[in-house]
Amino acid sequence: SASSPRFLGDSGRVGLAKSTRRDVAVQAKGSWLPGLQSPAYLDGSLAGDNGFDPLALAEDPEDLRWFVQAELVNGRWAMLGVAGMLIPEVLTKAGLLNAPEWYDAGKETYFASSSTLFVIEFILFHYVEIRRWQDIKNPGSVNQDPIFKSYSLPPHECGYPGSVFNPLNFAPTLENKEKELANGRLAMLAFLGFLVQHNVTGKGPFENLQQHLADPWHNTIIQTISGQ
């Protein structure tokens, strides 16, 4: 009640102040730019929601639901991709591995021709993506494996299937979702940066970093763009 702090003394007032600060924090979450009003459909309830949608792409609820899942899966692929581009280069430079640069990996000879591998991957990814799309449209509809009947997933939130897809048993809490999205967004930017970096310098990210650290005043983006 409004009179509760009178009976609770100072501790009651402290508790009331903490509660007020929490409420303000929740209300302010949806603002990516101070003073800018967030769209009504981005109310801060989604993980990673800072009210950023200047083109109003997610105004339709169905589009918003799709974009949430699209960002999640692309962020995960980007994290895997960035690790796959960077770690082999680091280990090769350290003499612990003998792997091609990421931009030369497609030139390698594998157990099958590149065209055969492309067709196989296309079919497999088509199946997986169709199943993922079905789960978005009708959550829980693909929990049962259609081929191996003894395998099934427990009830789960869309995008967080758990079970064999979560071997470390991370709980899909809001905090963990926020961390995953933040790292996924960073990885997507890093992936784009690696592409641009190679297009400009013809080298991998780790080699570029080594050159910059060896002479930080002369090996920068300014000298690279100017051709010096």
mmCIF file with all atom_site columns, C-alpha atoms in Angstrom:
data_model
loop_
_atom_site.group_PDB
_atom_site.id
_atom_site.type_symbol
_atom_site.label_atom_id
_atom_site.label_alt_id
_atom_site.label_comp_id
_atom_site.label_asym_id
_atom_site.label_entity_id
_atom_site.label_seq_id
_atom_site.pdbx_PDB_ins_code
_atom_site.Cartn_x
_atom_site.Cartn_y
_atom_site.Cartn_z
_atom_site.occupancy
_atom_site.B_iso_or_equiv
_atom_site.pdbx_formal_charge
_atom_site.auth_seq_id
_atom_site.auth_comp_id
_atom_site.auth_asym_id
_atom_site.auth_atom_id
_atom_site.pdbx_PDB_model_num
ATOM 1   C CA . SER A 1 1   ? 0.000  0.000   0.000   1.00 0.00 ? 1   SER A CA 1
ATOM 2   C CA . ALA A 1 2   ? 1.009  3.670   -0.220  1.00 0.00 ? 2   ALA A CA 1
ATOM 3   C CA . SER A 1 3   ? 1.551  3.805   3.530   1.00 0.00 ? 3   SER A CA 1
ATOM 4   C CA . SER A 1 4   ? 3.828  0.751   3.659   1.00 0.00 ? 4   SER A CA 1
ATOM 5   C CA . PRO A 1 5   ? 7.104  2.705   3.789   1.00 0.00 ? 5   PRO A CA 1
ATOM 6   C CA . ARG A 1 6   ? 5.836  4.413   6.989   1.00 0.00 ? 6   ARG A CA 1
ATOM 7   C CA . PHE A 1 7   ? 5.853  1.058   8.806   1.00 0.00 ? 7   PHE A CA 1
ATOM 8   C CA . LEU A 1 8   ? 8.924  -0.363  7.056   1.00 0.00 ? 8   LEU A CA 1
ATOM 9   C CA . GLY A 1 9   ? 11.177 2.552   7.963   1.00 0.00 ? 9   GLY A CA 1
ATOM 10  C CA . ASP A 1 10  ? 14.329 3.262   5.967   1.00 0.00 ? 10  ASP A CA 1
ATOM 11  C CA . SER A 1 11  ? 14.521 -0.267  4.553   1.00 0.00 ? 11  SER A CA 1
ATOM 12  C CA . GLY A 1 12  ? 11.097 0.189   3.031   1.00 0.00 ? 12  GLY A CA 1
ATOM 13  C CA . ARG A 1 13  ? 12.168 3.397   1.318   1.00 0.00 ? 13  ARG A CA 1
ATOM 14  C CA . VAL A 1 14  ? 15.332 1.757   0.005   1.00 0.00 ? 14  VAL A CA 1
ATOM 15  C CA . GLY A 1 15  ? 13.320 -1.156  -1.360  1.00 0.00 ? 15  GLY A CA 1
ATOM 16  C CA . LEU A 1 16  ? 10.870 1.253   -2.981  1.00 0.00 ? 16  LEU A CA 1
ATOM 17  C CA . ALA A 1 17  ? 13.754 3.157   -4.597  1.00 0.00 ? 17  ALA A CA 1
ATOM 18  C CA . LYS A 1 18  ? 15.292 -0.062  -5.957  1.00 0.00 ? 18  LYS A CA 1
ATOM 19  C CA . SER A 1 19  ? 11.942 -1.148  -7.367  1.00 0.00 ? 19  SER A CA 1
ATOM 20  C CA . THR A 1 20  ? 11.519 2.238   -9.049  1.00 0.00 ? 20  THR A CA 1
ATOM 21  C CA . ARG A 1 21  ? 14.973 2.001   -10.633 1.00 0.00 ? 21  ARG A CA 1
ATOM 22  C CA . ARG A 1 22  ? 14.162 -1.479  -11.969 1.00 0.00 ? 22  ARG A CA 1
ATOM 23  C CA . ASP A 1 23  ? 10.913 -0.221  -13.487 1.00 0.00 ? 23  ASP A CA 1
ATOM 24  C CA . VAL A 1 24  ? 12.730 2.666   -15.175 1.00 0.00 ? 24  VAL A CA 1
ATOM 25  C CA . ALA A 1 25  ? 15.358 0.259   -16.550 1.00 0.00 ? 25  ALA A CA 1
ATOM 26  C CA . VAL A 1 26  ? 12.686 -2.001  -18.054 1.00 0.00 ? 26  VAL A CA 1
ATOM 27  C CA . GLN A 1 27  ? 10.866 0.953   -19.596 1.00 0.00 ? 27  GLN A CA 1
ATOM 28  C CA . ALA A 1 28  ? 14.100 2.384   -21.036 1.00 0.00 ? 28  ALA A CA 1
ATOM 29  C CA . LYS A 1 29  ? 15.243 -0.885  -22.616 1.00 0.00 ? 29  LYS A CA 1
ATOM 30  C CA . GLY A 1 30  ? 13.411 -0.297  -25.878 1.00 0.00 ? 30  GLY A CA 1
ATOM 31  C CA . SER A 1 31  ? 15.316 2.898   -26.752 1.00 0.00 ? 31  SER A CA 1
ATOM 32  C CA . TRP A 1 32  ? 18.422 2.480   -28.952 1.00 0.00 ? 32  TRP A CA 1
ATOM 33  C CA . LEU A 1 33  ? 18.922 6.248   -29.148 1.00 0.00 ? 33  LEU A CA 1
ATOM 34  C CA . PRO A 1 34  ? 18.218 8.490   -26.135 1.00 0.00 ? 34  PRO A CA 1
ATOM 35  C CA . GLY A 1 35  ? 15.230 10.714  -26.745 1.00 0.00 ? 35  GLY A CA 1
ATOM 36  C CA . LEU A 1 36  ? 13.972 8.699   -29.724 1.00 0.00 ? 36  LEU A CA 1
ATOM 37  C CA . GLN A 1 37  ? 10.578 7.077   -29.345 1.00 0.00 ? 37  GLN A CA 1
ATOM 38  C CA . SER A 1 38  ? 10.635 3.345   -30.027 1.00 0.00 ? 38  SER A CA 1
ATOM 39  C CA . PRO A 1 39  ? 7.962  1.806   -32.279 1.00 0.00 ? 39  PRO A CA 1
ATOM 40  C CA . ALA A 1 40  ? 4.943  0.454   -30.424 1.00 0.00 ? 40  ALA A CA 1
ATOM 41  C CA . TYR A 1 41  ? 5.597  -3.076  -31.690 1.00 0.00 ? 41  TYR A CA 1
ATOM 42  C CA . LEU A 1 42  ? 9.091  -3.034  -30.151 1.00 0.00 ? 42  LEU A CA 1
ATOM 43  C CA . ASP A 1 43  ? 8.205  -2.737  -26.486 1.00 0.00 ? 43  ASP A CA 1
ATOM 44  C CA . GLY A 1 44  ? 11.397 -4.234  -25.043 1.00 0.00 ? 44  GLY A CA 1
ATOM 45  C CA . SER A 1 45  ? 9.867  -7.629  -24.306 1.00 0.00 ? 45  SER A CA 1
ATOM 46  C CA . LEU A 1 46  ? 11.991 -9.460  -26.892 1.00 0.00 ? 46  LEU A CA 1
ATOM 47  C CA . ALA A 1 47  ? 15.580 -10.430 -26.189 1.00 0.00 ? 47  ALA A CA 1
ATOM 48  C CA . GLY A 1 48  ? 17.950 -7.961  -27.823 1.00 0.00 ? 48  GLY A CA 1
ATOM 49  C CA . ASP A 1 49  ? 15.142 -5.486  -28.503 1.00 0.00 ? 49  ASP A CA 1
ATOM 50  C CA . ASN A 1 50  ? 16.440 -1.908  -28.352 1.00 0.00 ? 50  ASN A CA 1
ATOM 51  C CA . GLY A 1 51  ? 13.714 -0.416  -30.494 1.00 0.00 ? 51  GLY A CA 1
ATOM 52  C CA . PHE A 1 52  ? 15.903 -0.260  -33.614 1.00 0.00 ? 52  PHE A CA 1
ATOM 53  C CA . ASP A 1 53  ? 13.803 -0.508  -36.774 1.00 0.00 ? 53  ASP A CA 1
ATOM 54  C CA . PRO A 1 54  ? 14.167 2.793   -38.681 1.00 0.00 ? 54  PRO A CA 1
ATOM 55  C CA . LEU A 1 55  ? 12.610 1.329   -41.847 1.00 0.00 ? 55  LEU A CA 1
ATOM 56  C CA . ALA A 1 56  ? 9.655  -0.249  -39.987 1.00 0.00 ? 56  ALA A CA 1
ATOM 57  C CA . LEU A 1 57  ? 10.459 -3.636  -41.513 1.00 0.00 ? 57  LEU A CA 1
ATOM 58  C CA . ALA A 1 58  ? 9.043  -5.554  -38.539 1.00 0.00 ? 58  ALA A CA 1
ATOM 59  C CA . GLU A 1 59  ? 5.782  -3.660  -38.189 1.00 0.00 ? 59  GLU A CA 1
ATOM 60  C CA . ASP A 1 60  ? 3.776  -6.704  -39.254 1.00 0.00 ? 60  ASP A CA 1
ATOM 61  C CA . PRO A 1 61  ? 3.656  -9.277  -36.398 1.00 0.00 ? 61  PRO A CA 1
ATOM 62  C CA . GLU A 1 62  ? 4.309  -12.172 -38.785 1.00 0.00 ? 62  GLU A CA 1
ATOM 63  C CA . ASP A 1 63  ? 7.336  -10.408 -40.236 1.00 0.00 ? 63  ASP A CA 1
ATOM 64  C CA . LEU A 1 64  ? 8.605  -9.643  -36.737 1.00 0.00 ? 64  LEU A CA 1
ATOM 65  C CA . ARG A 1 65  ? 8.329  -13.283 -35.731 1.00 0.00 ? 65  ARG A CA 1
ATOM 66  C CA . TRP A 1 66  ? 10.274 -14.327 -38.827 1.00 0.00 ? 66  TRP A CA 1
ATOM 67  C CA . PHE A 1 67  ? 12.951 -11.646 -38.361 1.00 0.00 ? 67  PHE A CA 1
ATOM 68  C CA . VAL A 1 68  ? 13.513 -12.732 -34.749 1.00 0.00 ? 68  VAL A CA 1
ATOM 69  C CA . GLN A 1 69  ? 14.292 -16.274 -35.871 1.00 0.00 ? 69  GLN A CA 1
ATOM 70  C CA . ALA A 1 70  ? 16.250 -15.123 -38.935 1.00 0.00 ? 70  ALA A CA 1
ATOM 71  C CA . GLU A 1 71  ? 18.545 -12.954 -36.830 1.00 0.00 ? 71  GLU A CA 1
ATOM 72  C CA . LEU A 1 72  ? 19.023 -15.761 -34.332 1.00 0.00 ? 72  LEU A CA 1
ATOM 73  C CA . VAL A 1 73  ? 20.057 -18.390 -36.887 1.00 0.00 ? 73  VAL A CA 1
ATOM 74  C CA . ASN A 1 74  ? 22.190 -15.980 -38.940 1.00 0.00 ? 74  ASN A CA 1
ATOM 75  C CA . GLY A 1 75  ? 23.964 -14.846 -35.790 1.00 0.00 ? 75  GLY A CA 1
ATOM 76  C CA . ARG A 1 76  ? 24.748 -18.460 -34.931 1.00 0.00 ? 76  ARG A CA 1
ATOM 77  C CA . TRP A 1 77  ? 26.071 -19.146 -38.421 1.00 0.00 ? 77  TRP A CA 1
ATOM 78  C CA . ALA A 1 78  ? 28.154 -15.973 -38.261 1.00 0.00 ? 78  ALA A CA 1
ATOM 79  C CA . MET A 1 79  ? 29.728 -17.022 -34.953 1.00 0.00 ? 79  MET A CA 1
ATOM 80  C CA . LEU A 1 80  ? 30.664 -20.389 -36.450 1.00 0.00 ? 80  LEU A CA 1
ATOM 81  C CA . GLY A 1 81  ? 31.874 -18.751 -39.653 1.00 0.00 ? 81  GLY A CA 1
ATOM 82  C CA . VAL A 1 82  ? 34.067 -16.166 -37.946 1.00 0.00 ? 82  VAL A CA 1
ATOM 83  C CA . ALA A 1 83  ? 35.607 -18.840 -35.724 1.00 0.00 ? 83  ALA A CA 1
ATOM 84  C CA . GLY A 1 84  ? 36.195 -21.026 -38.798 1.00 0.00 ? 84  GLY A CA 1
ATOM 85  C CA . MET A 1 85  ? 37.876 -18.159 -40.643 1.00 0.00 ? 85  MET A CA 1
ATOM 86  C CA . LEU A 1 86  ? 40.063 -16.980 -37.780 1.00 0.00 ? 86  LEU A CA 1
ATOM 87  C CA . ILE A 1 87  ? 41.090 -20.002 -35.689 1.00 0.00 ? 87  ILE A CA 1
ATOM 88  C CA . PRO A 1 88  ? 42.636 -22.115 -38.518 1.00 0.00 ? 88  PRO A CA 1
ATOM 89  C CA . GLU A 1 89  ? 44.688 -19.111 -39.615 1.00 0.00 ? 89  GLU A CA 1
ATOM 90  C CA . VAL A 1 90  ? 45.931 -18.504 -36.057 1.00 0.00 ? 90  VAL A CA 1
ATOM 91  C CA . LEU A 1 91  ? 46.828 -22.179 -35.546 1.00 0.00 ? 91  LEU A CA 1
ATOM 92  C CA . THR A 1 92  ? 48.549 -22.372 -38.936 1.00 0.00 ? 92  THR A CA 1
ATOM 93  C CA . LYS A 1 93  ? 50.623 -19.273 -38.179 1.00 0.00 ? 93  LYS A CA 1
ATOM 94  C CA . ALA A 1 94  ? 51.558 -20.880 -34.838 1.00 0.00 ? 94  ALA A CA 1
ATOM 95  C CA . GLY A 1 95  ? 52.681 -24.067 -36.612 1.00 0.00 ? 95  GLY A CA 1
ATOM 96  C CA . LEU A 1 96  ? 50.019 -26.224 -34.963 1.00 0.00 ? 96  LEU A CA 1
ATOM 97  C CA . LEU A 1 97  ? 47.945 -26.783 -38.095 1.00 0.00 ? 97  LEU A CA 1
ATOM 98  C CA . ASN A 1 98  ? 48.347 -26.766 -41.838 1.00 0.00 ? 98  ASN A CA 1
ATOM 99  C CA . ALA A 1 99  ? 45.128 -25.309 -43.162 1.00 0.00 ? 99  ALA A CA 1
ATOM 100 C CA . PRO A 1 100 ? 44.439 -23.040 -46.136 1.00 0.00 ? 100 PRO A CA 1
ATOM 101 C CA . GLU A 1 101 ? 43.228 -19.490 -45.670 1.00 0.00 ? 101 GLU A CA 1
ATOM 102 C CA . TRP A 1 102 ? 39.455 -19.234 -45.557 1.00 0.00 ? 102 TRP A CA 1
ATOM 103 C CA . TYR A 1 103 ? 39.345 -17.605 -48.985 1.00 0.00 ? 103 TYR A CA 1
ATOM 104 C CA . ASP A 1 104 ? 41.315 -20.514 -50.494 1.00 0.00 ? 104 ASP A CA 1
ATOM 105 C CA . ALA A 1 105 ? 39.398 -23.324 -48.782 1.00 0.00 ? 105 ALA A CA 1
ATOM 106 C CA . GLY A 1 106 ? 37.150 -23.810 -51.811 1.00 0.00 ? 106 GLY A CA 1
ATOM 107 C CA . LYS A 1 107 ? 40.162 -24.552 -53.999 1.00 0.00 ? 107 LYS A CA 1
ATOM 108 C CA . GLU A 1 108 ? 41.119 -27.612 -51.964 1.00 0.00 ? 108 GLU A CA 1
ATOM 109 C CA . THR A 1 109 ? 40.501 -31.157 -53.226 1.00 0.00 ? 109 THR A CA 1
ATOM 110 C CA . TYR A 1 110 ? 38.114 -33.132 -51.050 1.00 0.00 ? 110 TYR A CA 1
ATOM 111 C CA . PHE A 1 111 ? 36.707 -36.675 -51.102 1.00 0.00 ? 111 PHE A CA 1
ATOM 112 C CA . ALA A 1 112 ? 34.098 -35.580 -53.672 1.00 0.00 ? 112 ALA A CA 1
ATOM 113 C CA . SER A 1 113 ? 33.896 -32.938 -56.366 1.00 0.00 ? 113 SER A CA 1
ATOM 114 C CA . SER A 1 114 ? 32.728 -29.471 -55.362 1.00 0.00 ? 114 SER A CA 1
ATOM 115 C CA . SER A 1 115 ? 29.609 -29.771 -57.544 1.00 0.00 ? 115 SER A CA 1
ATOM 116 C CA . THR A 1 116 ? 28.634 -33.051 -55.858 1.00 0.00 ? 116 THR A CA 1
ATOM 117 C CA . LEU A 1 117 ? 29.149 -31.558 -52.404 1.00 0.00 ? 117 LEU A CA 1
ATOM 118 C CA . PHE A 1 118 ? 27.103 -28.519 -53.402 1.00 0.00 ? 118 PHE A CA 1
ATOM 119 C CA . VAL A 1 119 ? 24.123 -30.649 -54.446 1.00 0.00 ? 119 VAL A CA 1
ATOM 120 C CA . ILE A 1 120 ? 24.296 -32.746 -51.264 1.00 0.00 ? 120 ILE A CA 1
ATOM 121 C CA . GLU A 1 121 ? 24.520 -29.660 -49.059 1.00 0.00 ? 121 GLU A CA 1
ATOM 122 C CA . PHE A 1 122 ? 21.674 -28.003 -50.947 1.00 0.00 ? 122 PHE A CA 1
ATOM 123 C CA . ILE A 1 123 ? 19.370 -30.972 -50.342 1.00 0.00 ? 123 ILE A CA 1
ATOM 124 C CA . LEU A 1 124 ? 20.326 -31.310 -46.674 1.00 0.00 ? 124 LEU A CA 1
ATOM 125 C CA . PHE A 1 125 ? 19.992 -27.603 -45.942 1.00 0.00 ? 125 PHE A CA 1
ATOM 126 C CA . HIS A 1 126 ? 16.704 -27.449 -47.813 1.00 0.00 ? 126 HIS A CA 1
ATOM 127 C CA . TYR A 1 127 ? 15.320 -30.166 -45.536 1.00 0.00 ? 127 TYR A CA 1
ATOM 128 C CA . VAL A 1 128 ? 16.623 -28.508 -42.373 1.00 0.00 ? 128 VAL A CA 1
ATOM 129 C CA . GLU A 1 129 ? 15.372 -25.041 -43.309 1.00 0.00 ? 129 GLU A CA 1
ATOM 130 C CA . ILE A 1 130 ? 11.924 -26.335 -44.270 1.00 0.00 ? 130 ILE A CA 1
ATOM 131 C CA . ARG A 1 131 ? 11.677 -28.020 -40.866 1.00 0.00 ? 131 ARG A CA 1
ATOM 132 C CA . ARG A 1 132 ? 12.795 -24.828 -39.150 1.00 0.00 ? 132 ARG A CA 1
ATOM 133 C CA . TRP A 1 133 ? 10.217 -22.808 -41.089 1.00 0.00 ? 133 TRP A CA 1
ATOM 134 C CA . GLN A 1 134 ? 7.499  -25.280 -40.097 1.00 0.00 ? 134 GLN A CA 1
ATOM 135 C CA . ASP A 1 135 ? 8.494  -24.913 -36.445 1.00 0.00 ? 135 ASP A CA 1
ATOM 136 C CA . ILE A 1 136 ? 8.224  -21.129 -36.717 1.00 0.00 ? 136 ILE A CA 1
ATOM 137 C CA . LYS A 1 137 ? 4.774  -21.336 -38.317 1.00 0.00 ? 137 LYS A CA 1
ATOM 138 C CA . ASN A 1 138 ? 3.512  -24.066 -36.002 1.00 0.00 ? 138 ASN A CA 1
ATOM 139 C CA . PRO A 1 139 ? 5.703  -24.362 -32.876 1.00 0.00 ? 139 PRO A CA 1
ATOM 140 C CA . GLY A 1 140 ? 6.207  -27.938 -31.753 1.00 0.00 ? 140 GLY A CA 1
ATOM 141 C CA . SER A 1 141 ? 5.045  -29.468 -35.038 1.00 0.00 ? 141 SER A CA 1
ATOM 142 C CA . VAL A 1 142 ? 8.494  -30.871 -35.888 1.00 0.00 ? 142 VAL A CA 1
ATOM 143 C CA . ASN A 1 143 ? 9.506  -32.214 -32.486 1.00 0.00 ? 143 ASN A CA 1
ATOM 144 C CA . GLN A 1 144 ? 9.062  -35.799 -33.654 1.00 0.00 ? 144 GLN A CA 1
ATOM 145 C CA . ASP A 1 145 ? 11.642 -37.082 -36.131 1.00 0.00 ? 145 ASP A CA 1
ATOM 146 C CA . PRO A 1 146 ? 9.714  -38.258 -39.241 1.00 0.00 ? 146 PRO A CA 1
ATOM 147 C CA . ILE A 1 147 ? 12.300 -40.912 -40.154 1.00 0.00 ? 147 ILE A CA 1
ATOM 148 C CA . PHE A 1 148 ? 13.760 -42.133 -36.881 1.00 0.00 ? 148 PHE A CA 1
ATOM 149 C CA . LYS A 1 149 ? 10.641 -42.496 -34.777 1.00 0.00 ? 149 LYS A CA 1
ATOM 150 C CA . SER A 1 150 ? 12.538 -43.135 -31.564 1.00 0.00 ? 150 SER A CA 1
ATOM 151 C CA . TYR A 1 151 ? 13.992 -39.622 -31.623 1.00 0.00 ? 151 TYR A CA 1
ATOM 152 C CA . SER A 1 152 ? 12.057 -36.564 -30.547 1.00 0.00 ? 152 SER A CA 1
ATOM 153 C CA . LEU A 1 153 ? 12.650 -33.176 -28.957 1.00 0.00 ? 153 LEU A CA 1
ATOM 154 C CA . PRO A 1 154 ? 11.077 -32.077 -25.683 1.00 0.00 ? 154 PRO A CA 1
ATOM 155 C CA . PRO A 1 155 ? 8.627  -29.151 -25.730 1.00 0.00 ? 155 PRO A CA 1
ATOM 156 C CA . HIS A 1 156 ? 10.643 -26.002 -26.295 1.00 0.00 ? 156 HIS A CA 1
ATOM 157 C CA . GLU A 1 157 ? 10.572 -22.374 -27.279 1.00 0.00 ? 157 GLU A CA 1
ATOM 158 C CA . CYS A 1 158 ? 10.987 -21.735 -30.997 1.00 0.00 ? 158 CYS A CA 1
ATOM 159 C CA . GLY A 1 159 ? 14.653 -21.272 -31.809 1.00 0.00 ? 159 GLY A CA 1
ATOM 160 C CA . TYR A 1 160 ? 15.839 -22.978 -28.639 1.00 0.00 ? 160 TYR A CA 1
ATOM 161 C CA . PRO A 1 161 ? 15.294 -26.729 -29.191 1.00 0.00 ? 161 PRO A CA 1
ATOM 162 C CA . GLY A 1 162 ? 17.589 -27.865 -26.370 1.00 0.00 ? 162 GLY A CA 1
ATOM 163 C CA . SER A 1 163 ? 18.344 -31.591 -25.970 1.00 0.00 ? 163 SER A CA 1
ATOM 164 C CA . VAL A 1 164 ? 21.149 -32.669 -28.376 1.00 0.00 ? 164 VAL A CA 1
ATOM 165 C CA . PHE A 1 165 ? 21.272 -29.103 -29.719 1.00 0.00 ? 165 PHE A CA 1
ATOM 166 C CA . ASN A 1 166 ? 22.241 -27.812 -26.282 1.00 0.00 ? 166 ASN A CA 1
ATOM 167 C CA . PRO A 1 167 ? 24.980 -30.184 -25.034 1.00 0.00 ? 167 PRO A CA 1
ATOM 168 C CA . LEU A 1 168 ? 26.172 -27.735 -22.358 1.00 0.00 ? 168 LEU A CA 1
ATOM 169 C CA . ASN A 1 169 ? 22.614 -27.368 -21.069 1.00 0.00 ? 169 ASN A CA 1
ATOM 170 C CA . PHE A 1 170 ? 22.485 -23.581 -21.132 1.00 0.00 ? 170 PHE A CA 1
ATOM 171 C CA . ALA A 1 171 ? 19.106 -22.385 -19.898 1.00 0.00 ? 171 ALA A CA 1
ATOM 172 C CA . PRO A 1 172 ? 17.272 -20.148 -22.420 1.00 0.00 ? 172 PRO A CA 1
ATOM 173 C CA . THR A 1 173 ? 17.014 -17.297 -19.914 1.00 0.00 ? 173 THR A CA 1
ATOM 174 C CA . LEU A 1 174 ? 16.609 -13.701 -21.025 1.00 0.00 ? 174 LEU A CA 1
ATOM 175 C CA . GLU A 1 175 ? 20.196 -12.980 -19.966 1.00 0.00 ? 175 GLU A CA 1
ATOM 176 C CA . ASN A 1 176 ? 21.604 -15.846 -22.052 1.00 0.00 ? 176 ASN A CA 1
ATOM 177 C CA . LYS A 1 177 ? 19.456 -14.859 -25.024 1.00 0.00 ? 177 LYS A CA 1
ATOM 178 C CA . GLU A 1 178 ? 20.738 -11.288 -24.789 1.00 0.00 ? 178 GLU A CA 1
ATOM 179 C CA . LYS A 1 179 ? 24.347 -12.494 -24.673 1.00 0.00 ? 179 LYS A CA 1
ATOM 180 C CA . GLU A 1 180 ? 23.876 -14.819 -27.642 1.00 0.00 ? 180 GLU A CA 1
ATOM 181 C CA . LEU A 1 181 ? 22.264 -12.101 -29.750 1.00 0.00 ? 181 LEU A CA 1
ATOM 182 C CA . ALA A 1 182 ? 24.943 -9.565  -28.826 1.00 0.00 ? 182 ALA A CA 1
ATOM 183 C CA . ASN A 1 183 ? 27.691 -11.989 -29.833 1.00 0.00 ? 183 ASN A CA 1
ATOM 184 C CA . GLY A 1 184 ? 25.793 -13.004 -32.965 1.00 0.00 ? 184 GLY A CA 1
ATOM 185 C CA . ARG A 1 185 ? 25.403 -9.393  -34.081 1.00 0.00 ? 185 ARG A CA 1
ATOM 186 C CA . LEU A 1 186 ? 29.075 -8.742  -33.409 1.00 0.00 ? 186 LEU A CA 1
ATOM 187 C CA . ALA A 1 187 ? 29.991 -11.861 -35.404 1.00 0.00 ? 187 ALA A CA 1
ATOM 188 C CA . MET A 1 188 ? 27.891 -10.744 -38.374 1.00 0.00 ? 188 MET A CA 1
ATOM 189 C CA . LEU A 1 189 ? 29.745 -7.430  -38.412 1.00 0.00 ? 189 LEU A CA 1
ATOM 190 C CA . ALA A 1 190 ? 33.073 -9.245  -38.022 1.00 0.00 ? 190 ALA A CA 1
ATOM 191 C CA . PHE A 1 191 ? 32.223 -11.558 -40.933 1.00 0.00 ? 191 PHE A CA 1
ATOM 192 C CA . LEU A 1 192 ? 31.483 -8.555  -43.130 1.00 0.00 ? 192 LEU A CA 1
ATOM 193 C CA . GLY A 1 193 ? 34.708 -6.949  -41.938 1.00 0.00 ? 193 GLY A CA 1
ATOM 194 C CA . PHE A 1 194 ? 36.729 -10.053 -42.853 1.00 0.00 ? 194 PHE A CA 1
ATOM 195 C CA . LEU A 1 195 ? 35.262 -10.009 -46.366 1.00 0.00 ? 195 LEU A CA 1
ATOM 196 C CA . VAL A 1 196 ? 36.021 -6.330  -46.911 1.00 0.00 ? 196 VAL A CA 1
ATOM 197 C CA . GLN A 1 197 ? 39.463 -6.707  -45.348 1.00 0.00 ? 197 GLN A CA 1
ATOM 198 C CA . HIS A 1 198 ? 40.438 -9.522  -47.697 1.00 0.00 ? 198 HIS A CA 1
ATOM 199 C CA . ASN A 1 199 ? 39.006 -7.714  -50.697 1.00 0.00 ? 199 ASN A CA 1
ATOM 200 C CA . VAL A 1 200 ? 41.190 -4.691  -49.898 1.00 0.00 ? 200 VAL A CA 1
ATOM 201 C CA . THR A 1 201 ? 44.397 -6.347  -48.662 1.00 0.00 ? 201 THR A CA 1
ATOM 202 C CA . GLY A 1 202 ? 44.206 -9.886  -50.058 1.00 0.00 ? 202 GLY A CA 1
ATOM 203 C CA . LYS A 1 203 ? 45.108 -11.275 -46.625 1.00 0.00 ? 203 LYS A CA 1
ATOM 204 C CA . GLY A 1 204 ? 43.454 -12.943 -43.670 1.00 0.00 ? 204 GLY A CA 1
ATOM 205 C CA . PRO A 1 205 ? 42.338 -11.123 -40.505 1.00 0.00 ? 205 PRO A CA 1
ATOM 206 C CA . PHE A 1 206 ? 45.101 -12.488 -38.279 1.00 0.00 ? 206 PHE A CA 1
ATOM 207 C CA . GLU A 1 207 ? 47.860 -11.596 -40.735 1.00 0.00 ? 207 GLU A CA 1
ATOM 208 C CA . ASN A 1 208 ? 46.443 -8.095  -41.025 1.00 0.00 ? 208 ASN A CA 1
ATOM 209 C CA . LEU A 1 209 ? 46.383 -7.821  -37.242 1.00 0.00 ? 209 LEU A CA 1
ATOM 210 C CA . GLN A 1 210 ? 50.004 -8.956  -36.994 1.00 0.00 ? 210 GLN A CA 1
ATOM 211 C CA . GLN A 1 211 ? 51.099 -6.376  -39.551 1.00 0.00 ? 211 GLN A CA 1
ATOM 212 C CA . HIS A 1 212 ? 49.208 -3.623  -37.766 1.00 0.00 ? 212 HIS A CA 1
ATOM 213 C CA . LEU A 1 213 ? 50.707 -4.516  -34.379 1.00 0.00 ? 213 LEU A CA 1
ATOM 214 C CA . ALA A 1 214 ? 54.206 -4.642  -35.893 1.00 0.00 ? 214 ALA A CA 1
ATOM 215 C CA . ASP A 1 215 ? 53.859 -1.042  -37.118 1.00 0.00 ? 215 ASP A CA 1
ATOM 216 C CA . PRO A 1 216 ? 50.625 0.464   -35.764 1.00 0.00 ? 216 PRO A CA 1
ATOM 217 C CA . TRP A 1 217 ? 51.362 3.985   -37.028 1.00 0.00 ? 217 TRP A CA 1
ATOM 218 C CA . HIS A 1 218 ? 51.817 3.010   -40.649 1.00 0.00 ? 218 HIS A CA 1
ATOM 219 C CA . ASN A 1 219 ? 49.763 -0.183  -41.132 1.00 0.00 ? 219 ASN A CA 1
ATOM 220 C CA . THR A 1 220 ? 46.268 1.257   -40.758 1.00 0.00 ? 220 THR A CA 1
ATOM 221 C CA . ILE A 1 221 ? 43.144 1.569   -42.846 1.00 0.00 ? 221 ILE A CA 1
ATOM 222 C CA . ILE A 1 222 ? 44.279 5.037   -43.948 1.00 0.00 ? 222 ILE A CA 1
ATOM 223 C CA . GLN A 1 223 ? 47.492 3.787   -45.551 1.00 0.00 ? 223 GLN A CA 1
ATOM 224 C CA . THR A 1 224 ? 45.703 0.769   -47.022 1.00 0.00 ? 224 THR A CA 1
ATOM 225 C CA . ILE A 1 225 ? 43.029 2.840   -48.747 1.00 0.00 ? 225 ILE A CA 1
ATOM 226 C CA . SER A 1 226 ? 45.485 5.492   -49.929 1.00 0.00 ? 226 SER A CA 1
ATOM 227 C CA . GLY A 1 227 ? 47.824 2.807   -51.314 1.00 0.00 ? 227 GLY A CA 1
ATOM 228 C CA . GLN A 1 228 ? 50.835 3.962   -49.332 1.00 0.00 ? 228 GLN A CA 1
#
